[in-house]
Short mmCIF file of C-alpha atoms in Angstrom, two decimals:
data_model
loop_
_atom_site.label_atom_id
_atom_site.label_comp_id
_atom_site.label_asym_id
_atom_site.label_seq_id
_atom_site.Cartn_x
_atom_site.Cartn_y
_atom_site.Cartn_z
CA MET A 1 164.84 74.50 160.87
CA THR A 2 164.60 71.28 158.87
CA SER A 3 162.82 71.40 155.53
CA ARG A 4 160.16 68.92 156.67
CA TRP A 5 158.22 69.85 159.79
CA GLN A 6 158.02 66.75 162.01
CA PHE A 7 155.95 67.94 164.97
CA ASP A 8 152.22 67.32 165.19
CA ASP A 9 151.86 70.90 166.41
CA PRO A 10 152.26 73.67 163.80
CA PRO A 11 155.32 75.98 163.82
CA ASN A 12 153.26 78.88 165.21
CA THR A 13 152.27 76.92 168.34
CA ALA A 14 152.67 79.19 171.37
CA SER A 15 155.31 77.80 173.70
CA PHE A 16 156.94 78.91 176.92
CA THR A 17 160.61 79.66 177.46
CA THR A 18 162.60 82.13 179.56
CA SER A 19 164.62 85.26 179.00
CA PHE A 20 167.68 83.18 179.94
CA VAL A 21 167.21 81.03 176.82
CA LEU A 22 166.50 84.04 174.63
CA ASP A 23 169.69 85.64 175.95
CA GLY A 24 171.76 82.60 174.96
CA ALA A 25 171.41 79.94 177.67
CA PRO A 26 171.32 76.41 176.19
CA ILE A 27 168.02 74.54 176.14
CA LEU A 28 168.56 71.58 178.47
CA ARG A 29 165.04 70.76 179.65
CA VAL A 30 161.94 70.36 177.50
CA TYR A 31 158.49 69.65 178.91
CA HIS A 32 155.62 68.47 176.73
CA ASP A 33 152.67 69.22 179.00
CA TYR A 34 149.78 66.79 179.18
CA ASP A 35 147.48 69.35 177.57
CA GLY A 36 149.91 69.59 174.64
CA GLY A 37 151.85 72.74 175.53
CA TRP A 38 155.63 72.99 175.20
CA GLN A 39 158.09 74.46 177.71
CA LEU A 40 161.75 74.95 176.82
CA HIS A 41 164.14 75.77 179.65
CA GLY A 42 167.82 76.27 180.31
CA PRO A 43 169.96 74.88 183.15
CA PRO A 44 168.20 74.05 186.45
CA ASP A 45 169.67 77.11 188.17
CA ASN A 46 167.88 79.34 185.64
CA LEU A 47 164.65 79.37 187.60
CA ALA A 48 161.55 79.81 185.46
CA THR A 49 159.85 82.48 187.55
CA PRO A 50 156.96 84.56 186.14
CA ASP A 51 159.16 87.60 185.60
CA VAL A 52 161.46 85.75 183.19
CA ALA A 53 158.77 83.71 181.40
CA ARG A 54 158.38 84.44 177.68
CA ILE A 55 155.94 83.21 175.04
CA VAL A 56 157.51 82.18 171.73
CA SER A 57 156.55 80.10 168.73
CA LEU A 58 157.64 76.48 168.63
CA GLY A 59 159.09 77.05 165.17
CA SER A 60 161.34 79.87 166.37
CA MET A 61 162.75 77.58 169.06
CA ILE A 62 163.46 74.83 166.52
CA ALA A 63 165.26 77.37 164.38
CA HIS A 64 167.18 78.49 167.48
CA ASP A 65 168.20 74.89 168.33
CA PRO A 66 167.64 72.30 165.56
CA SER A 67 168.46 69.45 167.98
CA LEU A 68 164.95 69.95 169.37
CA CYS A 69 163.69 68.17 166.24
CA GLU A 70 164.72 64.94 167.96
CA LEU A 71 161.85 65.53 170.39
CA HIS A 72 159.09 65.75 167.77
CA ASP A 73 157.53 62.55 169.14
CA LEU A 74 157.95 63.34 172.85
CA PRO A 75 154.63 62.16 174.35
CA ASN A 76 152.34 64.51 176.20
CA GLY A 77 153.18 64.45 179.90
CA TRP A 78 156.87 63.63 179.36
CA LEU A 79 160.05 65.64 179.68
CA ALA A 80 163.42 65.46 177.98
CA PHE A 81 166.70 66.60 179.51
CA ARG A 82 170.45 66.64 178.92
CA LYS A 83 173.51 67.92 180.77
CA SER A 84 174.81 69.96 177.84
CA THR A 85 174.13 70.50 174.15
CA LYS A 86 176.82 67.89 173.42
CA ASP A 87 174.84 65.18 175.24
CA ARG A 88 171.96 63.12 173.92
CA TRP A 89 168.43 63.83 175.07
CA LYS A 90 167.05 61.52 177.74
CA ARG A 91 163.31 61.08 178.21
CA GLN A 92 161.33 60.67 181.39
CA LYS A 93 157.66 60.33 182.28
CA ASN A 94 156.39 63.49 183.99
CA ASN A 95 152.79 62.64 184.87
CA PRO A 96 150.88 60.48 187.39
CA PHE A 97 149.12 58.32 184.79
CA PRO A 98 149.81 54.68 183.91
CA ALA A 99 152.86 53.84 181.81
CA TYR A 100 153.64 50.50 180.23
CA ALA A 101 157.02 50.12 181.95
CA GLU A 102 155.44 50.58 185.37
CA ASN A 103 151.93 49.21 184.95
CA GLY A 104 151.91 46.92 181.92
CA TYR A 105 149.57 49.25 180.05
CA TYR A 106 148.94 52.92 179.33
CA LEU A 107 145.92 55.02 178.43
CA GLU A 108 145.46 56.41 174.94
CA ASP A 109 144.78 60.12 174.45
CA ALA A 110 141.25 59.91 173.02
CA VAL A 111 141.49 63.31 171.34
CA TRP A 112 144.76 62.36 169.66
CA MET A 113 143.21 59.07 168.54
CA THR A 114 140.60 60.93 166.52
CA LYS A 115 143.38 61.82 164.08
CA HIS A 116 144.02 58.14 163.40
CA ARG A 117 140.68 56.35 163.89
CA ASP A 118 137.22 57.20 162.63
CA ASP A 119 135.45 55.26 165.40
CA VAL A 120 136.69 57.37 168.32
CA HIS A 121 134.47 60.35 169.13
CA PRO A 122 135.31 61.82 172.56
CA PRO A 123 132.94 64.27 174.27
CA SER A 124 133.61 68.00 174.14
CA GLU A 125 136.41 69.49 176.19
CA GLU A 126 133.89 71.23 178.45
CA ARG A 127 132.19 67.94 179.29
CA ARG A 128 135.45 66.04 179.77
CA ASP A 129 136.76 68.70 182.15
CA ASN A 130 133.65 68.83 184.32
CA LEU A 131 132.73 65.25 185.09
CA GLU A 132 131.35 64.38 188.52
CA VAL A 133 132.13 61.63 190.99
CA GLY A 134 129.87 58.67 190.22
CA THR A 135 130.13 59.06 186.44
CA TYR A 136 131.10 56.09 184.28
CA VAL A 137 133.53 56.87 181.47
CA LYS A 138 135.08 54.67 178.84
CA LEU A 139 138.88 54.74 178.43
CA LEU A 140 141.12 53.14 175.83
CA PHE A 141 143.76 50.88 177.44
CA ARG A 142 146.76 49.74 175.42
CA PHE A 143 148.73 46.74 176.65
CA ALA A 144 151.96 47.52 174.80
CA ALA A 145 154.84 49.97 175.06
CA GLU A 146 154.06 53.54 174.08
CA ASP A 147 156.42 53.37 171.09
CA ALA A 148 155.71 49.76 170.09
CA GLN A 149 154.38 48.89 166.66
CA ARG A 150 150.61 48.66 166.76
CA ARG A 151 149.06 45.20 166.44
CA ASP A 152 145.67 43.60 166.89
CA LYS A 153 144.41 42.79 170.40
CA GLN A 154 146.69 45.32 172.11
CA THR A 155 143.89 47.66 173.12
CA GLU A 156 140.64 47.39 175.03
CA ARG A 157 137.89 49.91 175.66
CA MET A 158 136.75 49.65 179.27
CA TRP A 159 134.51 51.49 181.70
CA VAL A 160 135.84 53.26 184.78
CA LEU A 161 133.75 54.70 187.62
CA ILE A 162 135.01 58.10 188.80
CA THR A 163 135.50 58.08 192.58
CA HIS A 164 137.65 61.17 193.14
CA ILE A 165 138.87 64.36 191.42
CA ASP A 166 142.29 65.66 192.47
CA GLU A 167 143.44 69.26 192.88
CA ASP A 168 144.80 69.33 189.31
CA GLY A 169 141.48 68.34 187.79
CA ASN A 170 142.58 64.77 187.06
CA TYR A 171 140.26 61.86 187.78
CA ILE A 172 140.70 58.76 189.92
CA GLY A 173 138.35 55.84 189.49
CA THR A 174 137.91 52.09 189.66
CA LEU A 175 137.85 49.73 186.72
CA ALA A 176 134.28 48.57 186.04
CA SER A 177 135.08 46.08 183.26
CA ASP A 178 136.86 42.74 183.00
CA PRO A 179 139.80 42.80 180.55
CA TYR A 180 139.64 40.12 177.87
CA ASN A 181 143.24 40.03 176.69
CA SER A 182 145.33 40.84 179.75
CA SER A 183 145.77 39.73 183.34
CA THR A 184 147.48 43.01 184.21
CA LEU A 185 144.21 44.59 185.32
CA THR A 186 141.16 43.29 187.13
CA TRP A 187 137.73 44.67 188.00
CA GLY A 188 137.98 47.23 190.81
CA ASP A 189 141.59 48.30 190.19
CA THR A 190 142.32 52.00 190.75
CA ILE A 191 142.96 54.07 187.62
CA GLN A 192 144.20 57.67 187.52
CA PHE A 193 143.48 59.50 184.29
CA HIS A 194 143.29 62.86 182.54
CA PRO A 195 140.23 64.39 180.83
CA LEU A 196 141.99 63.78 177.50
CA HIS A 197 141.71 60.03 178.13
CA VAL A 198 137.91 60.12 178.19
CA MET A 199 136.51 58.68 174.96
CA GLU A 200 132.91 58.19 176.06
CA ILE A 201 130.57 59.08 178.92
CA LEU A 202 127.86 56.68 180.02
CA GLU A 203 124.67 58.66 179.79
CA GLU A 204 121.93 58.19 182.36
CA ASP A 205 118.49 57.17 181.14
CA GLY A 206 116.70 60.24 179.90
CA ALA A 207 119.90 62.32 179.63
#
């Protein structure tokens, strides 16, 4: 393991791998789940069935394969893969939410943003996970690439009306604000988002 820990998650973070990896199979696929969990898998033919699943610490996997340090900034909801340990990691979006390359914007993780801004105060996890259709929530839209240097006027906080909840507990809604700094979005556009994106809930009078 490198002397300086680069991951946001601590070394003792519980992560999933398989008995194949623990028995020596190379790590060729890494998933950073949208809820922040890590999965580290071998070749595609090493199926990750429940009987071979194992829980390990993230730090032990870094010690096992130091090349995983290259993935310290892999965003939530993305995966990294390679054909062999001699190849470079490639990254790929692994979630249904907006991405700058596809949509011209992406949604900030409001919980993650609390580590970097003192004016972002998302609701509790319980409230974020149990919103109802018809609720207005405020999301943070960033009109720049996920890894771009941050500058003024790249982000806007806008309201979205929840219209549907999918089988995975993600929300679908329509934009209920007019963007000031971008023509990428307009009022009424459909937005799919995760509970982690919710930075504020519009409270009803008397709530």
